[in-house]
N, CA and C of each residue as an Amber inpcrd file, in Angstrom:
protein
   273
   8.1920000 228.0710000 -60.2250000   7.6270000 228.7700000 -61.3600000
   8.3170000 228.3750000 -62.6570000   9.5380000 227.7950000 -62.5790000
  10.2770000 227.3990000 -63.7850000   9.4860000 226.3950000 -64.6150000
   9.0370000 225.3200000 -63.9890000   8.3220000 224.2950000 -64.7480000
   7.0020000 224.8500000 -65.2710000   6.3330000 225.6710000 -64.4940000
   5.0770000 226.2690000 -64.9390000   5.3200000 227.1150000 -66.1970000
   6.3800000 227.8980000 -66.2150000   6.6910000 228.7550000 -67.3630000
   7.0410000 227.9250000 -68.5950000   7.8040000 226.8650000 -68.4130000
   8.1740000 226.0080000 -69.5500000   6.9240000 225.3690000 -70.1440000
   6.0810000 224.8150000 -69.3100000   4.8650000 224.1820000 -69.8050000
   3.9350000 225.2080000 -70.4510000   3.8300000 226.4040000 -69.8880000
   2.9910000 227.4560000 -70.4610000   3.4810000 227.8400000 -71.8590000
   4.7760000 227.7700000 -72.0870000   5.3280000 228.1390000 -73.3940000
   4.8770000 227.1980000 -74.5080000   4.3840000 226.0090000 -74.1320000
   3.8520000 225.0710000 -75.1240000   2.3440000 224.8850000 -74.9440000
   1.7180000 225.8210000 -74.2150000   0.2690000 225.8410000 -74.1060000
  -0.3400000 224.9110000 -73.0810000   0.4480000 224.4720000 -72.1010000
  -0.0620000 223.5700000 -71.0640000  -0.0340000 224.2940000 -69.7290000
  -1.2110000 224.4370000 -69.1130000  -1.2950000 225.0930000 -67.8080000
  -1.1430000 224.0650000 -66.6970000  -0.2200000 224.3440000 -65.7980000
  -0.0330000 223.4950000 -64.6150000   0.0330000 224.4090000 -63.3910000
  -0.2320000 223.8710000 -62.1960000  -0.1410000 224.7040000 -60.9890000
   1.2630000 225.2680000 -60.7950000   1.3780000 226.3170000 -59.9980000
   2.6700000 226.9580000 -59.7620000   3.5360000 226.1710000 -58.7830000
   2.9800000 225.7480000 -57.6730000   3.7570000 225.0910000 -56.6170000
   4.0450000 223.6270000 -56.9560000   5.2520000 223.1710000 -56.6070000
   5.6570000 221.7930000 -56.8950000   4.7040000 220.7860000 -56.2710000
   4.2660000 221.0180000 -55.0520000   3.3730000 220.0700000 -54.3840000
   2.0440000 219.9510000 -55.1120000   1.5480000 221.0490000 -55.6330000
   0.2730000 221.0220000 -56.3750000   0.4530000 220.4060000 -57.7550000
   1.6150000 220.6230000 -58.3620000   1.9120000 219.9690000 -59.6360000
   1.9160000 218.4490000 -59.4420000   2.5560000 217.9950000 -58.3770000
   2.6300000 216.5590000 -58.1060000   1.2410000 215.9690000 -57.8920000
   0.3890000 216.7010000 -57.1970000  -0.9700000 216.2140000 -56.9360000
  -1.8010000 216.1460000 -58.2090000  -1.5610000 217.0500000 -59.1490000
  -2.3620000 217.1200000 -60.3710000  -1.8590000 216.2030000 -61.4820000
  -0.6050000 215.8120000 -61.4260000   0.0030000 215.0110000 -62.4920000
  -0.2900000 213.5270000 -62.3140000  -0.1550000 212.7920000 -63.4060000
  -0.1710000 211.3260000 -63.3380000   1.1110000 210.9060000 -62.6130000
   0.9880000 210.0940000 -61.5680000   2.1440000 209.6920000 -60.7730000
   2.9560000 208.6140000 -61.4790000   4.2870000 208.7790000 -61.4470000
   5.2060000 207.8460000 -62.0940000   6.3180000 207.4350000 -61.1430000
   6.8130000 206.2310000 -61.3300000   8.0150000 205.7980000 -60.6090000
   9.2380000 206.2870000 -61.3830000  10.3870000 206.1930000 -60.7860000
  11.6280000 206.6100000 -61.4440000  11.8320000 205.8470000 -62.7560000
  11.4860000 204.5690000 -62.7550000  11.6640000 203.7310000 -63.9440000
  10.7060000 204.0450000 -65.0810000   9.6450000 204.7800000 -64.8240000
   8.6540000 205.1200000 -65.8530000   8.9070000 206.4680000 -66.5110000
   9.9050000 207.2010000 -66.0540000  10.1370000 208.5610000 -66.5430000
  10.5030000 208.5920000 -68.0130000   9.9290000 209.5730000 -68.7140000
  10.2440000 209.8380000 -70.1110000  10.5130000 211.3270000 -70.2730000
  11.1360000 211.6800000 -71.3970000  11.4430000 213.0690000 -71.7030000
  10.1930000 213.9350000 -71.5110000  10.3350000 215.0420000 -70.7920000
   9.2340000 215.9720000 -70.5760000   8.4380000 215.7340000 -69.3070000
   8.6510000 214.6000000 -68.6450000   7.9740000 214.3530000 -67.3740000
   8.5740000 215.2390000 -66.2970000   7.8080000 215.4660000 -65.2510000
   8.3210000 216.2200000 -64.1090000   8.9090000 215.2650000 -63.0880000
   9.8990000 215.7350000 -62.3660000  10.4870000 214.9810000 -61.2620000
  10.3330000 215.8170000 -59.9980000   9.8780000 215.1770000 -58.9320000
   9.5430000 215.8830000 -57.6970000  10.4380000 215.4210000 -56.5540000
  10.8460000 216.3890000 -55.7340000  11.7810000 216.1460000 -54.6480000
  11.2800000 216.7470000 -53.3420000  11.6710000 216.1240000 -52.2510000
  11.4440000 216.6680000 -50.9110000  12.7790000 217.2470000 -50.4560000
  12.9600000 218.5350000 -50.6620000  14.2170000 219.1900000 -50.2860000
  14.1050000 219.9560000 -48.9800000  12.8870000 220.0640000 -48.4650000
  12.6700000 220.8580000 -47.2580000  12.4150000 220.0010000 -46.0200000
  12.1870000 218.7040000 -46.2290000  11.8690000 217.8200000 -45.1140000
  10.3910000 217.7660000 -44.7890000   9.5700000 218.4940000 -45.5430000
   8.1310000 218.4980000 -45.2490000   7.3000000 218.3300000 -46.5150000
   7.5950000 217.3090000 -47.2850000   6.8310000 217.0280000 -48.4960000
   7.4890000 217.5880000 -49.7420000   6.8060000 217.4450000 -50.8610000
   7.3470000 217.8790000 -52.1480000   7.5310000 219.3920000 -52.1490000
   8.7580000 219.8090000 -52.4430000   9.0910000 221.2280000 -52.3750000
   9.9170000 221.7120000 -53.5620000  10.2740000 220.8100000 -54.4790000
  11.1120000 221.1900000 -55.6170000  10.7930000 220.2620000 -56.7730000
  10.9420000 220.7770000 -57.9920000  10.6950000 219.9350000 -59.1580000
  11.5710000 220.3630000 -60.3260000  11.6390000 219.4780000 -61.2870000
  12.3780000 219.7430000 -62.5110000  11.7290000 218.9930000 -63.6540000
  12.3370000 219.0890000 -64.8240000  11.8240000 218.4260000 -66.0240000
  12.8410000 217.3820000 -66.4690000  12.3640000 216.1630000 -66.6200000
  13.2310000 215.0470000 -66.9980000  13.6430000 215.1780000 -68.4600000
  14.9440000 214.9680000 -68.7210000  15.4990000 215.0880000 -70.0650000
  15.8270000 213.7350000 -70.6930000  15.7990000 212.6740000 -69.8990000
  16.2170000 211.3600000 -70.3690000  17.6230000 211.0440000 -69.8860000
  18.0040000 209.7860000 -69.9990000  19.3430000 209.3370000 -69.5960000
  19.7060000 209.7450000 -68.1710000  18.7100000 209.8040000 -67.2870000
  18.9740000 210.1250000 -65.8900000  19.2170000 211.5910000 -65.6070000
  18.9990000 212.4780000 -66.5850000  19.2350000 213.9080000 -66.3990000
  17.9180000 214.6730000 -66.3010000  17.9640000 215.7750000 -65.5800000
  16.8210000 216.6780000 -65.4910000  17.3150000 218.1070000 -65.4320000
  16.4300000 219.0290000 -65.7670000  16.7440000 220.4530000 -65.7040000
  15.8220000 221.0730000 -64.6620000  16.3500000 222.0180000 -63.9100000
  15.5690000 222.6620000 -62.8510000  16.1620000 224.0150000 -62.5290000
  15.4090000 224.7900000 -61.7640000  15.8790000 226.1020000 -61.3400000
  16.4560000 225.9710000 -59.9330000  17.7460000 226.1280000 -59.8290000
  18.4430000 226.0640000 -58.5470000  18.4870000 227.4610000 -57.9340000
  18.1810000 227.5550000 -56.6580000  18.1970000 228.8710000 -56.0110000
  19.5990000 229.4810000 -55.9870000  20.6300000 228.6530000 -56.0330000
  21.9920000 229.1780000 -55.9620000  22.7250000 229.1720000 -57.3070000
  22.2350000 228.3590000 -58.2930000  22.9690000 228.2220000 -59.5550000
  22.1710000 228.6080000 -60.7950000  20.9250000 229.0420000 -60.6360000
  20.0950000 229.3580000 -61.7970000  19.5310000 228.0860000 -62.4220000
  19.2040000 228.1320000 -63.7020000  18.6600000 226.9650000 -64.3930000
  19.8210000 226.0660000 -64.7920000  19.7670000 224.8190000 -64.3130000
  20.8860000 223.8920000 -64.5000000  20.3920000 222.4790000 -64.8200000
  21.3070000 221.6910000 -65.3740000  21.0800000 220.2590000 -65.5810000
  21.7460000 219.5190000 -64.4300000  21.0890000 218.4810000 -63.9590000
  21.6580000 217.6410000 -62.9100000  21.3000000 216.1920000 -63.1940000
  21.9180000 215.3010000 -62.4600000  21.6540000 213.8710000 -62.5710000
  20.7490000 213.4090000 -61.4370000  19.7460000 212.5970000 -61.7750000
  18.9120000 212.0020000 -60.7220000  19.7380000 211.1090000 -59.8160000
  20.8400000 210.5880000 -60.3240000  21.6910000 209.7050000 -59.5270000
  22.6070000 210.4610000 -58.5650000  22.6740000 211.7870000 -58.6850000
  23.4850000 212.5740000 -57.7490000  22.9500000 212.2880000 -56.3450000
  23.8310000 212.0220000 -55.3820000  23.3570000 211.6560000 -54.0400000
  22.3320000 212.6160000 -53.4370000  22.4960000 213.9190000 -53.6570000
  21.5510000 214.8800000 -53.0980000  20.1480000 214.6390000 -53.6520000
  20.0380000 214.5270000 -54.9660000  18.7190000 214.3730000 -55.5910000
  18.1850000 212.9570000 -55.4590000  19.0440000 211.9890000 -55.5670000
  18.6110000 210.5930000 -55.4500000  17.9520000 210.3250000 -54.1080000
  18.5120000 210.8780000 -53.0480000  17.9690000 210.6380000 -51.7090000
  16.7100000 211.4610000 -51.4320000  16.4350000 212.4540000 -52.2570000
  15.2730000 213.3310000 -52.0440000  14.1660000 213.1390000 -53.0850000
  14.3970000 212.2570000 -54.0600000  13.4000000 211.9860000 -55.0950000
  12.1510000 211.3780000 -54.4650000  10.9830000 211.8980000 -54.8180000
   9.7140000 211.3900000 -54.2990000   8.9640000 210.6280000 -55.3800000
   8.7900000 211.2730000 -56.5470000   8.0240000 210.6510000 -57.6210000
   8.2100000 211.4460000 -58.9010000   7.7850000 210.8390000 -59.9920000
   7.6870000 211.5440000 -61.2520000   6.2450000 211.9350000 -61.4890000
   6.0330000 212.7900000 -62.4680000   4.6810000 213.2000000 -62.8220000
   4.5750000 213.4960000 -64.2990000   3.4200000 213.1880000 -64.8770000
   3.2270000 213.4060000 -66.3130000   1.9820000 214.2320000 -66.5770000
   2.1630000 215.2840000 -67.3700000   1.0560000 216.0760000 -67.8720000
   0.8920000 215.8700000 -69.3740000   1.9460000 215.4490000 -70.0410000
   1.9200000 215.2530000 -71.4930000   1.5160000 213.8240000 -71.8000000
   0.6560000 213.6500000 -72.7970000   0.2440000 212.2960000 -73.1890000
   0.9500000 211.8720000 -74.4480000
């Protein structure tokens, strides 16, 4: 719901669930990411289950179940190994 709320604050409606956001967004590779794009992860072992918003320079912000809203690095081993794709709703 974090990414949905952020996008809603600027007037953009996106689905609530990460998997549905990924399906609705323009698909991007890691190398195509720009500020404001979504980043999607498989953290559950059964498809896209988590997402965040790319900030640039390899950083993203997301809602962590244990740490609240935080910044992390895509290069962090946990996220790097679980990255599935990027997604774009903004043109």
